[in-house]
Short mmCIF file of N, CA and C in Angstrom, two decimals:
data_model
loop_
_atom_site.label_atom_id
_atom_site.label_comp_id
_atom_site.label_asym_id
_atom_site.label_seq_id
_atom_site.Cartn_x
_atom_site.Cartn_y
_atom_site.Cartn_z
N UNK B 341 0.81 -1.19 0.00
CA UNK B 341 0.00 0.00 0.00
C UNK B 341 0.85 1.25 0.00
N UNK B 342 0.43 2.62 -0.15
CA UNK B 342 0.88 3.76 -0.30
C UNK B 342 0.70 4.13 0.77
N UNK B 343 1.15 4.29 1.93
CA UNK B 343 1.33 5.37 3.01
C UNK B 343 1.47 7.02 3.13
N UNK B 344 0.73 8.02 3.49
CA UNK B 344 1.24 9.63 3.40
C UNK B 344 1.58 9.65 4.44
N UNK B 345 2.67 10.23 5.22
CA UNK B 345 2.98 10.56 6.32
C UNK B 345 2.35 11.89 6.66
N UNK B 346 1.84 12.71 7.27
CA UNK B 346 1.58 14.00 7.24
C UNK B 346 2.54 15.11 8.45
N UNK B 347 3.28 14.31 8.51
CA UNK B 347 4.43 14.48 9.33
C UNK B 347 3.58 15.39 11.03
N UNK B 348 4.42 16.60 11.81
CA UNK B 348 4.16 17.17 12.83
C UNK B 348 2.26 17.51 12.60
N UNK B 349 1.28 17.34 13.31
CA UNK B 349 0.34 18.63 13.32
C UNK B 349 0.25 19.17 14.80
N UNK B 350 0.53 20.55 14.54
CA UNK B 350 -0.50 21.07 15.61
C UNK B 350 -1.50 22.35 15.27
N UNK B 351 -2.83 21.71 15.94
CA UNK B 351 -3.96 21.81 15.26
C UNK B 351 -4.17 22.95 16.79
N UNK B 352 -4.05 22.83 17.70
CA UNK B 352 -3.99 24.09 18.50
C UNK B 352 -3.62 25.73 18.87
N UNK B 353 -2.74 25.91 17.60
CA UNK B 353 -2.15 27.24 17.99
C UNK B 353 -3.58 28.35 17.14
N UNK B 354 -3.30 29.64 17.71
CA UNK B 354 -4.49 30.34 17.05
C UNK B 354 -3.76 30.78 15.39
N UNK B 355 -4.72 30.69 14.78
CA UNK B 355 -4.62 31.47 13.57
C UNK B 355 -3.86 32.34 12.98
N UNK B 356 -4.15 33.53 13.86
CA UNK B 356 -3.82 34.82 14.04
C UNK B 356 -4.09 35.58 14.66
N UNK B 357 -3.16 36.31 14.81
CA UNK B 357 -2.89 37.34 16.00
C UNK B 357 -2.68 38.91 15.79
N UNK B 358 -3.10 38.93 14.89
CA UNK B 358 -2.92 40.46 14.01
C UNK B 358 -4.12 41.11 14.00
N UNK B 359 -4.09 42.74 13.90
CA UNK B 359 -5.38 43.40 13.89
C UNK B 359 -6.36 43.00 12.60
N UNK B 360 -7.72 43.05 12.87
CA UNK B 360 -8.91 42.69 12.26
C UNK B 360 -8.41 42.53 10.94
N UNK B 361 -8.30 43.58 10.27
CA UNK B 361 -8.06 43.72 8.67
C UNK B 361 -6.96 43.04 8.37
N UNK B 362 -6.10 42.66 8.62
CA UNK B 362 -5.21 42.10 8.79
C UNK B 362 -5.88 40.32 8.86
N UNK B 363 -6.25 40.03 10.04
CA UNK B 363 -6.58 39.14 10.18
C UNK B 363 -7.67 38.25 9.55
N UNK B 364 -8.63 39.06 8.73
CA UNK B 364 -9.63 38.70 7.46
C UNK B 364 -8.86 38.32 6.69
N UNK B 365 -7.68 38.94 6.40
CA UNK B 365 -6.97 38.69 4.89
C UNK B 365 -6.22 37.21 5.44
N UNK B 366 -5.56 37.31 6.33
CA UNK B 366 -4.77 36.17 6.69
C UNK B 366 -5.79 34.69 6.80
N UNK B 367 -7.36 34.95 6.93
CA UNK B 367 -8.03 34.26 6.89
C UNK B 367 -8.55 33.54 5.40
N UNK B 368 -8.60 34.30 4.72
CA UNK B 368 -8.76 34.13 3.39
C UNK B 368 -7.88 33.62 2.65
N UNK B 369 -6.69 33.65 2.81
CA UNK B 369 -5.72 33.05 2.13
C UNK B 369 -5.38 31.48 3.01
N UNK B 370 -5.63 31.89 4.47
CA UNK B 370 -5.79 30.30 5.17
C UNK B 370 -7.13 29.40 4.19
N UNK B 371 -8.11 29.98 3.67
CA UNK B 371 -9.26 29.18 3.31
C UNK B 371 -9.17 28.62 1.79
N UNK B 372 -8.11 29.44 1.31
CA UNK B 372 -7.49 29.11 -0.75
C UNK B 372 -6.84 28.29 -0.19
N UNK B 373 -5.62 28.08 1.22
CA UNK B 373 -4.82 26.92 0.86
C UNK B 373 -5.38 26.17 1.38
N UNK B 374 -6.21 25.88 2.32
CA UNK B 374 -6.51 24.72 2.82
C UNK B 374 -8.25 24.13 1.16
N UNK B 375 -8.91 24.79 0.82
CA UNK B 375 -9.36 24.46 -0.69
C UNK B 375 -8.31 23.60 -1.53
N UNK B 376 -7.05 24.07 -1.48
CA UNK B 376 -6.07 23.83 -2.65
C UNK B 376 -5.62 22.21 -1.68
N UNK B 377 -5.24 22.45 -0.36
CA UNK B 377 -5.14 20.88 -0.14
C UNK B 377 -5.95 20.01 -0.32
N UNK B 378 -7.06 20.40 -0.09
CA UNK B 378 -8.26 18.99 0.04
C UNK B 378 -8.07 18.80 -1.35
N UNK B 379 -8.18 19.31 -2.78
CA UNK B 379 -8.43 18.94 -4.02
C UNK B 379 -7.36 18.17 -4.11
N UNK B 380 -5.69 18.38 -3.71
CA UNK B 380 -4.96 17.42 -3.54
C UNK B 380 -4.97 16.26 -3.12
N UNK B 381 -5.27 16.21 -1.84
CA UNK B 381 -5.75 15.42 -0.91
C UNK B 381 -6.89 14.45 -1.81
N UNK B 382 -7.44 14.75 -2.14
CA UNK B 382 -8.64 13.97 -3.00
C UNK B 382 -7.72 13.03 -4.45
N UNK B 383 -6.87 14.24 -4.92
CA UNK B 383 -6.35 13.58 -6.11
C UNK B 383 -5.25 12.41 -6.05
N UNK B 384 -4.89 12.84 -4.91
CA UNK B 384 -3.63 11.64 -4.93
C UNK B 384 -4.16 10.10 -3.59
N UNK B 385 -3.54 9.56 -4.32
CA UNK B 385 -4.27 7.84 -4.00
C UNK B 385 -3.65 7.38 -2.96
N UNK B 386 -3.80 7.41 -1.70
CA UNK B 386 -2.80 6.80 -0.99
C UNK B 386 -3.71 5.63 0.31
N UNK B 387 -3.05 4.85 0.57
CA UNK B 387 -3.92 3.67 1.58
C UNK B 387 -4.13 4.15 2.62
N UNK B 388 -3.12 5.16 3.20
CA UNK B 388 -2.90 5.25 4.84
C UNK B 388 -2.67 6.47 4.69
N UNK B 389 -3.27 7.56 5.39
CA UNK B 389 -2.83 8.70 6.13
C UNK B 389 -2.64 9.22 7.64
N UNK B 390 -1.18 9.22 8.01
CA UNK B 390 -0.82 9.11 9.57
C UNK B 390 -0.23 10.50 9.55
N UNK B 391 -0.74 11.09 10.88
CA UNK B 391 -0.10 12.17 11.40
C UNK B 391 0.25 12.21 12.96
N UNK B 392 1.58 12.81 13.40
CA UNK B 392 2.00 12.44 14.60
C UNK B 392 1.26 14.05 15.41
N UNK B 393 -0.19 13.67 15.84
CA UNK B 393 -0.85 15.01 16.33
C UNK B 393 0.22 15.44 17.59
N UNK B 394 0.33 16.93 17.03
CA UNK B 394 1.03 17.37 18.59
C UNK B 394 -0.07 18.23 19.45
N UNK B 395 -1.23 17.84 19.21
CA UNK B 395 -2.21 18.24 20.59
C UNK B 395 -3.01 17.62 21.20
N UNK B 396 -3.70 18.21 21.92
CA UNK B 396 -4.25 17.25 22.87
C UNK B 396 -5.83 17.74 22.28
N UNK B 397 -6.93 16.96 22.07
CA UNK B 397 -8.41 17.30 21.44
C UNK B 397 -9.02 17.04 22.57
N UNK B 398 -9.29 18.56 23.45
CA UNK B 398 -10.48 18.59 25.02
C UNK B 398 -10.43 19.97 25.14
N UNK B 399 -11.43 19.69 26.08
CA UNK B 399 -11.87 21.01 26.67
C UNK B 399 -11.28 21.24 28.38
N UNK B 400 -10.38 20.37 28.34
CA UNK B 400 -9.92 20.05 29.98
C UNK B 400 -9.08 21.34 30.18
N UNK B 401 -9.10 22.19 31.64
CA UNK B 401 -8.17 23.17 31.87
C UNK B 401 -7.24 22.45 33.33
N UNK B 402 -7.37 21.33 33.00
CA UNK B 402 -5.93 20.91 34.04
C UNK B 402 -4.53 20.77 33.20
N UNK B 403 -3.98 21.93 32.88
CA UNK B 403 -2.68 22.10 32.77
C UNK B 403 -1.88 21.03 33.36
N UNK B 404 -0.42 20.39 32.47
CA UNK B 404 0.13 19.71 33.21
C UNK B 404 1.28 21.07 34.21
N UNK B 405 1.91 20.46 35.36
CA UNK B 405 2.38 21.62 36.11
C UNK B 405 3.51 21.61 35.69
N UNK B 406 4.28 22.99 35.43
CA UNK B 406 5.47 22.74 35.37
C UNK B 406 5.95 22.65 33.51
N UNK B 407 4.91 22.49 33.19
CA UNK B 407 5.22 22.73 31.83
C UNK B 407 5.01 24.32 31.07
N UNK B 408 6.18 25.01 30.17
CA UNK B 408 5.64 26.51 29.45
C UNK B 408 4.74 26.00 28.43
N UNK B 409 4.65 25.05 27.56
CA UNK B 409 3.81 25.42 26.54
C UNK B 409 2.45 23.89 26.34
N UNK B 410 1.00 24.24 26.14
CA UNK B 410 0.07 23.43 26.48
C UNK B 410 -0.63 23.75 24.98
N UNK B 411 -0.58 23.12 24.42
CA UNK B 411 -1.42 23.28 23.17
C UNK B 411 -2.71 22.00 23.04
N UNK B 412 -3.70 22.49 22.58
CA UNK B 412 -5.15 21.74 22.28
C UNK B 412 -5.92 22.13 21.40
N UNK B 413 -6.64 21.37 20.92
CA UNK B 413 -7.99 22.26 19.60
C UNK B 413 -9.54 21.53 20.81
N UNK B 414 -10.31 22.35 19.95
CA UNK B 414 -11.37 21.91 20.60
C UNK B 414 -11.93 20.55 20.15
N UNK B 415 -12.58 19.68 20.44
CA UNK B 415 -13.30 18.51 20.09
C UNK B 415 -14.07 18.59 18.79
N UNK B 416 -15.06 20.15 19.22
CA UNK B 416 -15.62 20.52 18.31
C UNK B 416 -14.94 20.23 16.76
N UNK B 417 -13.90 20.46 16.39
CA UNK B 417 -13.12 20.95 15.38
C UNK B 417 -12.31 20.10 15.03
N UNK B 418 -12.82 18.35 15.68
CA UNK B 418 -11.68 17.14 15.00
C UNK B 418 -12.38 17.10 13.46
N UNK B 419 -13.06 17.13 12.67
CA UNK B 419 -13.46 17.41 11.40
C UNK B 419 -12.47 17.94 10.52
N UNK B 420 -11.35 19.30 11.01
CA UNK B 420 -10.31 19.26 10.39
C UNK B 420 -9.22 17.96 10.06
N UNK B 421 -9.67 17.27 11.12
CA UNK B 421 -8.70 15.31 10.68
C UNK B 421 -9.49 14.89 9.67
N UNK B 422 -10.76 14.85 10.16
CA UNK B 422 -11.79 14.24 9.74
C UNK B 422 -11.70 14.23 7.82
N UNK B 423 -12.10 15.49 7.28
CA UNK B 423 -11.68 16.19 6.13
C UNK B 423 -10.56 15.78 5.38
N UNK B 424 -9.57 15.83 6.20
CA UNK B 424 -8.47 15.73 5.61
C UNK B 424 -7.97 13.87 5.11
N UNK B 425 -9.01 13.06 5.83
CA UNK B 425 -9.14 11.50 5.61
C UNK B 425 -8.21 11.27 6.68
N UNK B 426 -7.63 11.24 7.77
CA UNK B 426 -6.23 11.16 8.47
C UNK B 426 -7.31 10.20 9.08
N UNK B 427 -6.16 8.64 8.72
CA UNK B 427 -6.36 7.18 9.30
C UNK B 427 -6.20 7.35 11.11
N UNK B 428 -4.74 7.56 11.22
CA UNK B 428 -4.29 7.06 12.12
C UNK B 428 -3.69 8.55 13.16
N UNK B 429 -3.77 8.67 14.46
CA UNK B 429 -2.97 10.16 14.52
C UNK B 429 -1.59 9.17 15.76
N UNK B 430 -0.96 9.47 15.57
CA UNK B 430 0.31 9.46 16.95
C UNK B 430 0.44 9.94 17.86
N UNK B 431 -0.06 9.84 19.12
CA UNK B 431 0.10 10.52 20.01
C UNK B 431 1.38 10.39 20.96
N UNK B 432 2.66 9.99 20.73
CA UNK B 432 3.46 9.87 21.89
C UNK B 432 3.77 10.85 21.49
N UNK B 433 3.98 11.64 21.65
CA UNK B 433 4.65 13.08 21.52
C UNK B 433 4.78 13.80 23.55
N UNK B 434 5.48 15.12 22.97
CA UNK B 434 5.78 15.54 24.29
C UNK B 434 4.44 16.93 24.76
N UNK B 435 3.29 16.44 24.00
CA UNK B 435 2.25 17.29 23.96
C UNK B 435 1.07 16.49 24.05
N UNK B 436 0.84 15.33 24.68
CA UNK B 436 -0.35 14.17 24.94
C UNK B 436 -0.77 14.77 26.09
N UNK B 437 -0.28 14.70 27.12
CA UNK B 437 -0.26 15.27 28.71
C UNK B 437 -0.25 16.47 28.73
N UNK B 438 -0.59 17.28 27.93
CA UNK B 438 -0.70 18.77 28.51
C UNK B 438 -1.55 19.35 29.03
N UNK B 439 -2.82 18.66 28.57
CA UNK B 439 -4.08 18.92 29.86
C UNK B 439 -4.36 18.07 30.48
N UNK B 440 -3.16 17.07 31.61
CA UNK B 440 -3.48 15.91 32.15
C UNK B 440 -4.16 14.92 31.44
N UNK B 441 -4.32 14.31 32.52
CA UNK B 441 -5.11 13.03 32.11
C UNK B 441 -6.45 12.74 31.72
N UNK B 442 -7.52 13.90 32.28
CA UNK B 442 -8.57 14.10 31.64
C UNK B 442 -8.94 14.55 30.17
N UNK B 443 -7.44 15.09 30.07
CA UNK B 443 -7.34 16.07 28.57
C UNK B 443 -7.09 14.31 27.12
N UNK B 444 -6.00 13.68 28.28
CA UNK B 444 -5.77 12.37 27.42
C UNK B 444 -6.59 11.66 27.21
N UNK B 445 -7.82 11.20 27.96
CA UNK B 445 -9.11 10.20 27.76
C UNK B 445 -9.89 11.16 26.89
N UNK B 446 -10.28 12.38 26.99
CA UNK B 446 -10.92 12.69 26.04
C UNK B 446 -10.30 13.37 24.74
N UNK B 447 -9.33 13.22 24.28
CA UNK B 447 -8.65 13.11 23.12
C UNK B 447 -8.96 11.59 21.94
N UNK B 448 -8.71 10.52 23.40
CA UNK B 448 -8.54 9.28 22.92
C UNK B 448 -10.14 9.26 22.71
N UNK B 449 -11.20 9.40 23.30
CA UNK B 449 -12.85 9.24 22.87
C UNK B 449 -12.88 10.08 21.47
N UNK B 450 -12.97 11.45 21.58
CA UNK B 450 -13.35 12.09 20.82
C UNK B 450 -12.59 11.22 19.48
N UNK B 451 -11.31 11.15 19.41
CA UNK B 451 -10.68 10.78 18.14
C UNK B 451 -11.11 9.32 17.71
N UNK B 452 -11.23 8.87 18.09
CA UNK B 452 -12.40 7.18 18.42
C UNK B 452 -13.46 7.26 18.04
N UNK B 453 -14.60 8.26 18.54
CA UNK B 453 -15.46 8.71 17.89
C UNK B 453 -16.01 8.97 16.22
N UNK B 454 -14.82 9.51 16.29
CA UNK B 454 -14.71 10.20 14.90
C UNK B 454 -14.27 9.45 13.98
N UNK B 455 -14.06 7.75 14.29
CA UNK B 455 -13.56 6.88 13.61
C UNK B 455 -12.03 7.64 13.33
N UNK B 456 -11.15 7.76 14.10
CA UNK B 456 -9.74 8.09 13.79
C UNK B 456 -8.59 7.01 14.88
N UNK B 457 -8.35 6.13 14.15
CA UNK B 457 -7.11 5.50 14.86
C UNK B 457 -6.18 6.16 15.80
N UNK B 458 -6.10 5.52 16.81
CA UNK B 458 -4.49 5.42 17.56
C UNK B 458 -3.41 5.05 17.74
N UNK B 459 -2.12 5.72 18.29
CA UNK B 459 -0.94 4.46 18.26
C UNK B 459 -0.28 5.71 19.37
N UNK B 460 0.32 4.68 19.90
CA UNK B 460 1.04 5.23 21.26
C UNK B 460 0.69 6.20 22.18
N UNK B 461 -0.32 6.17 22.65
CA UNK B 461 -0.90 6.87 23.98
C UNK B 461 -2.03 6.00 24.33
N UNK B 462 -2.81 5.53 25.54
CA UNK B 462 -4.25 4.63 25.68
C UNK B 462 -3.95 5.13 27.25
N UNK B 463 -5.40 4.40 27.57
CA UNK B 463 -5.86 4.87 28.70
C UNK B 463 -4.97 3.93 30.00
N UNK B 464 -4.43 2.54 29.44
CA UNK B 464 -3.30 2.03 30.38
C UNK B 464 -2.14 2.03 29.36
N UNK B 465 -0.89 1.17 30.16
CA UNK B 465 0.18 0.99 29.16
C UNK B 465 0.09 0.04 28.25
N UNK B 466 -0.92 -0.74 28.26
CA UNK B 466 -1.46 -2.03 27.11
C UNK B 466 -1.59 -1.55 26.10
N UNK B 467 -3.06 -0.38 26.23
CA UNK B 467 -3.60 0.20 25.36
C UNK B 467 -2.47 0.89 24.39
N UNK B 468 -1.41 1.95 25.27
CA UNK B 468 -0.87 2.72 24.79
C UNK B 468 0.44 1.76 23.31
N UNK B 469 0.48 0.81 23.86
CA UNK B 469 1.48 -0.13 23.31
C UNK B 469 0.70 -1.09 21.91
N UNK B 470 -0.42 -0.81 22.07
CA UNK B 470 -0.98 -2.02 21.16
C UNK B 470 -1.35 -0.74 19.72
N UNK B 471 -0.37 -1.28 18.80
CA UNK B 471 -0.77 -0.79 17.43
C UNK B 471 -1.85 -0.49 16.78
N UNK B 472 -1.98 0.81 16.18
CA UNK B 472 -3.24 0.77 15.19
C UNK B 472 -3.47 0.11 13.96
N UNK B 473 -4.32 -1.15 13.62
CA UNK B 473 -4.10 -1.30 12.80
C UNK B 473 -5.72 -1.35 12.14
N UNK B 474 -6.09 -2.01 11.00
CA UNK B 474 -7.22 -1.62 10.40
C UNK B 474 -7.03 -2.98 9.29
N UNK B 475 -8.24 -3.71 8.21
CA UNK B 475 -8.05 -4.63 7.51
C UNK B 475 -7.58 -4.86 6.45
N UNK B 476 -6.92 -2.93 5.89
CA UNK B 476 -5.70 -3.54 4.84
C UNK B 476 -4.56 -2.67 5.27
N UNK B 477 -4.28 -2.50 6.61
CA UNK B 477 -3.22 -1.58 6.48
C UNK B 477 -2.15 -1.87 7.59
N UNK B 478 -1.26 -1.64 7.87
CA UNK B 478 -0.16 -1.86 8.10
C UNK B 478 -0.16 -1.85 9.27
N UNK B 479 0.79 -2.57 10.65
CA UNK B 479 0.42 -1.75 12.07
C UNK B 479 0.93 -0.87 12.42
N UNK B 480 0.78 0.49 13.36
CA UNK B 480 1.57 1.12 13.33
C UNK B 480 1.69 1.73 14.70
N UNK B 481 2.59 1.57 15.54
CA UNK B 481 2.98 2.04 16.96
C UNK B 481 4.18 2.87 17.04
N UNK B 482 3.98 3.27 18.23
CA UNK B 482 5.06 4.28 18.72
C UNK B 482 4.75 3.33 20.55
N UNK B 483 6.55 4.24 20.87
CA UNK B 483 6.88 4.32 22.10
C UNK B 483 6.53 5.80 22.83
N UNK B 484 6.08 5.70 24.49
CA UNK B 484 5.21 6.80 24.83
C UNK B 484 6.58 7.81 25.22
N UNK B 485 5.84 9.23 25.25
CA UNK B 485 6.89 10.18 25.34
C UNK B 485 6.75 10.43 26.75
N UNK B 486 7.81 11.71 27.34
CA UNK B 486 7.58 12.34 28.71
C UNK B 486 7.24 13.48 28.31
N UNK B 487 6.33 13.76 29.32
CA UNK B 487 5.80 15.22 28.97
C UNK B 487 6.64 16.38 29.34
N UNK B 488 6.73 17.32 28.67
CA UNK B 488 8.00 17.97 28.79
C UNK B 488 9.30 17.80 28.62
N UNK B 489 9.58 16.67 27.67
CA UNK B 489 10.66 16.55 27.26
C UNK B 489 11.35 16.76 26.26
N UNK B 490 10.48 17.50 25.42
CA UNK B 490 10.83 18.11 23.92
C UNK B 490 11.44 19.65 23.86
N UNK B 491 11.52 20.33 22.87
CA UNK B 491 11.63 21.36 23.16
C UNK B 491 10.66 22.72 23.37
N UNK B 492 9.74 22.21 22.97
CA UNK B 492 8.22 23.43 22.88
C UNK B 492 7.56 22.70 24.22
N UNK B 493 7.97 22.25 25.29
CA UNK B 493 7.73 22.28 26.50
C UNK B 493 7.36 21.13 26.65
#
């Protein structure tokens, strides 16, 4: 099969941060490229699309302690995976735990929900260890990260 990697996402940071007029325009040109991916996305044939998500998908405000940087999207807004066809997401990263552990179970539902695979994060260390796999595609795991051990916190 054809695999896409979709390499880093993080689907948490804001948009933009620039005054209004400014920020319409920066919006509009966010909405041509993301148009221009999906038609891609549609055209090219691939079995598997994996991305190693670097956020956490909740509404949880338990910060992990001790960490500078906590990134998340809302639940609301897994449809941007959704859209994009993304099989499988990765969660060992050093951004799973950033809104605790409540932030991690409901990452792992919501993305479950949404029919979107896992690999390396679960609700024990079984879970977290046991590969995503699916009935024509490949398995695919990771080893779990420490939180705060990267460099974006």
């Amino acid at each position: 099969g054809r695999p896409l990697g979709g390499g880093e996402r993080r689907l948490g940071t804001r948009v933009c941060q620039k005054l209004p007029a400014q920020g319409l325009e920066l919006v509009r040109r966010r909405a041509d490229q993301q148009a221009d991916a999906q038609v891609e996305l549609a055209r090219t044939a691939v079995d598997l699309r994996v991305v190693n998500l670097e956020t956490a998908v909740t509404t949880s405000d338990d910060a992990w302690p001790g960490k500078g940087i906590h990134y998340r999207m809302h639940p609301g807004n897994v449809g941007v995976l959704t859209s994009a066809g993304i099989d499988i997401c990765v969660l060992a990263n050093n951004h799973v735990l950033d809104w605790g552990y409540a932030g991690l179970r409901e990452t792992l539902e919501t993305l479950h929900r949404a029919g979107v695979r896992t690999a390396g994060a679960g609700r024990d260390a079984a879970e977290a260890a046991t590969p995503a796999v699916g009935p024509t595609m490949p398995a695919v795991s990771q080893v779990a990260s420490v939180p705060g051990g990267g460099r974006s916190g």
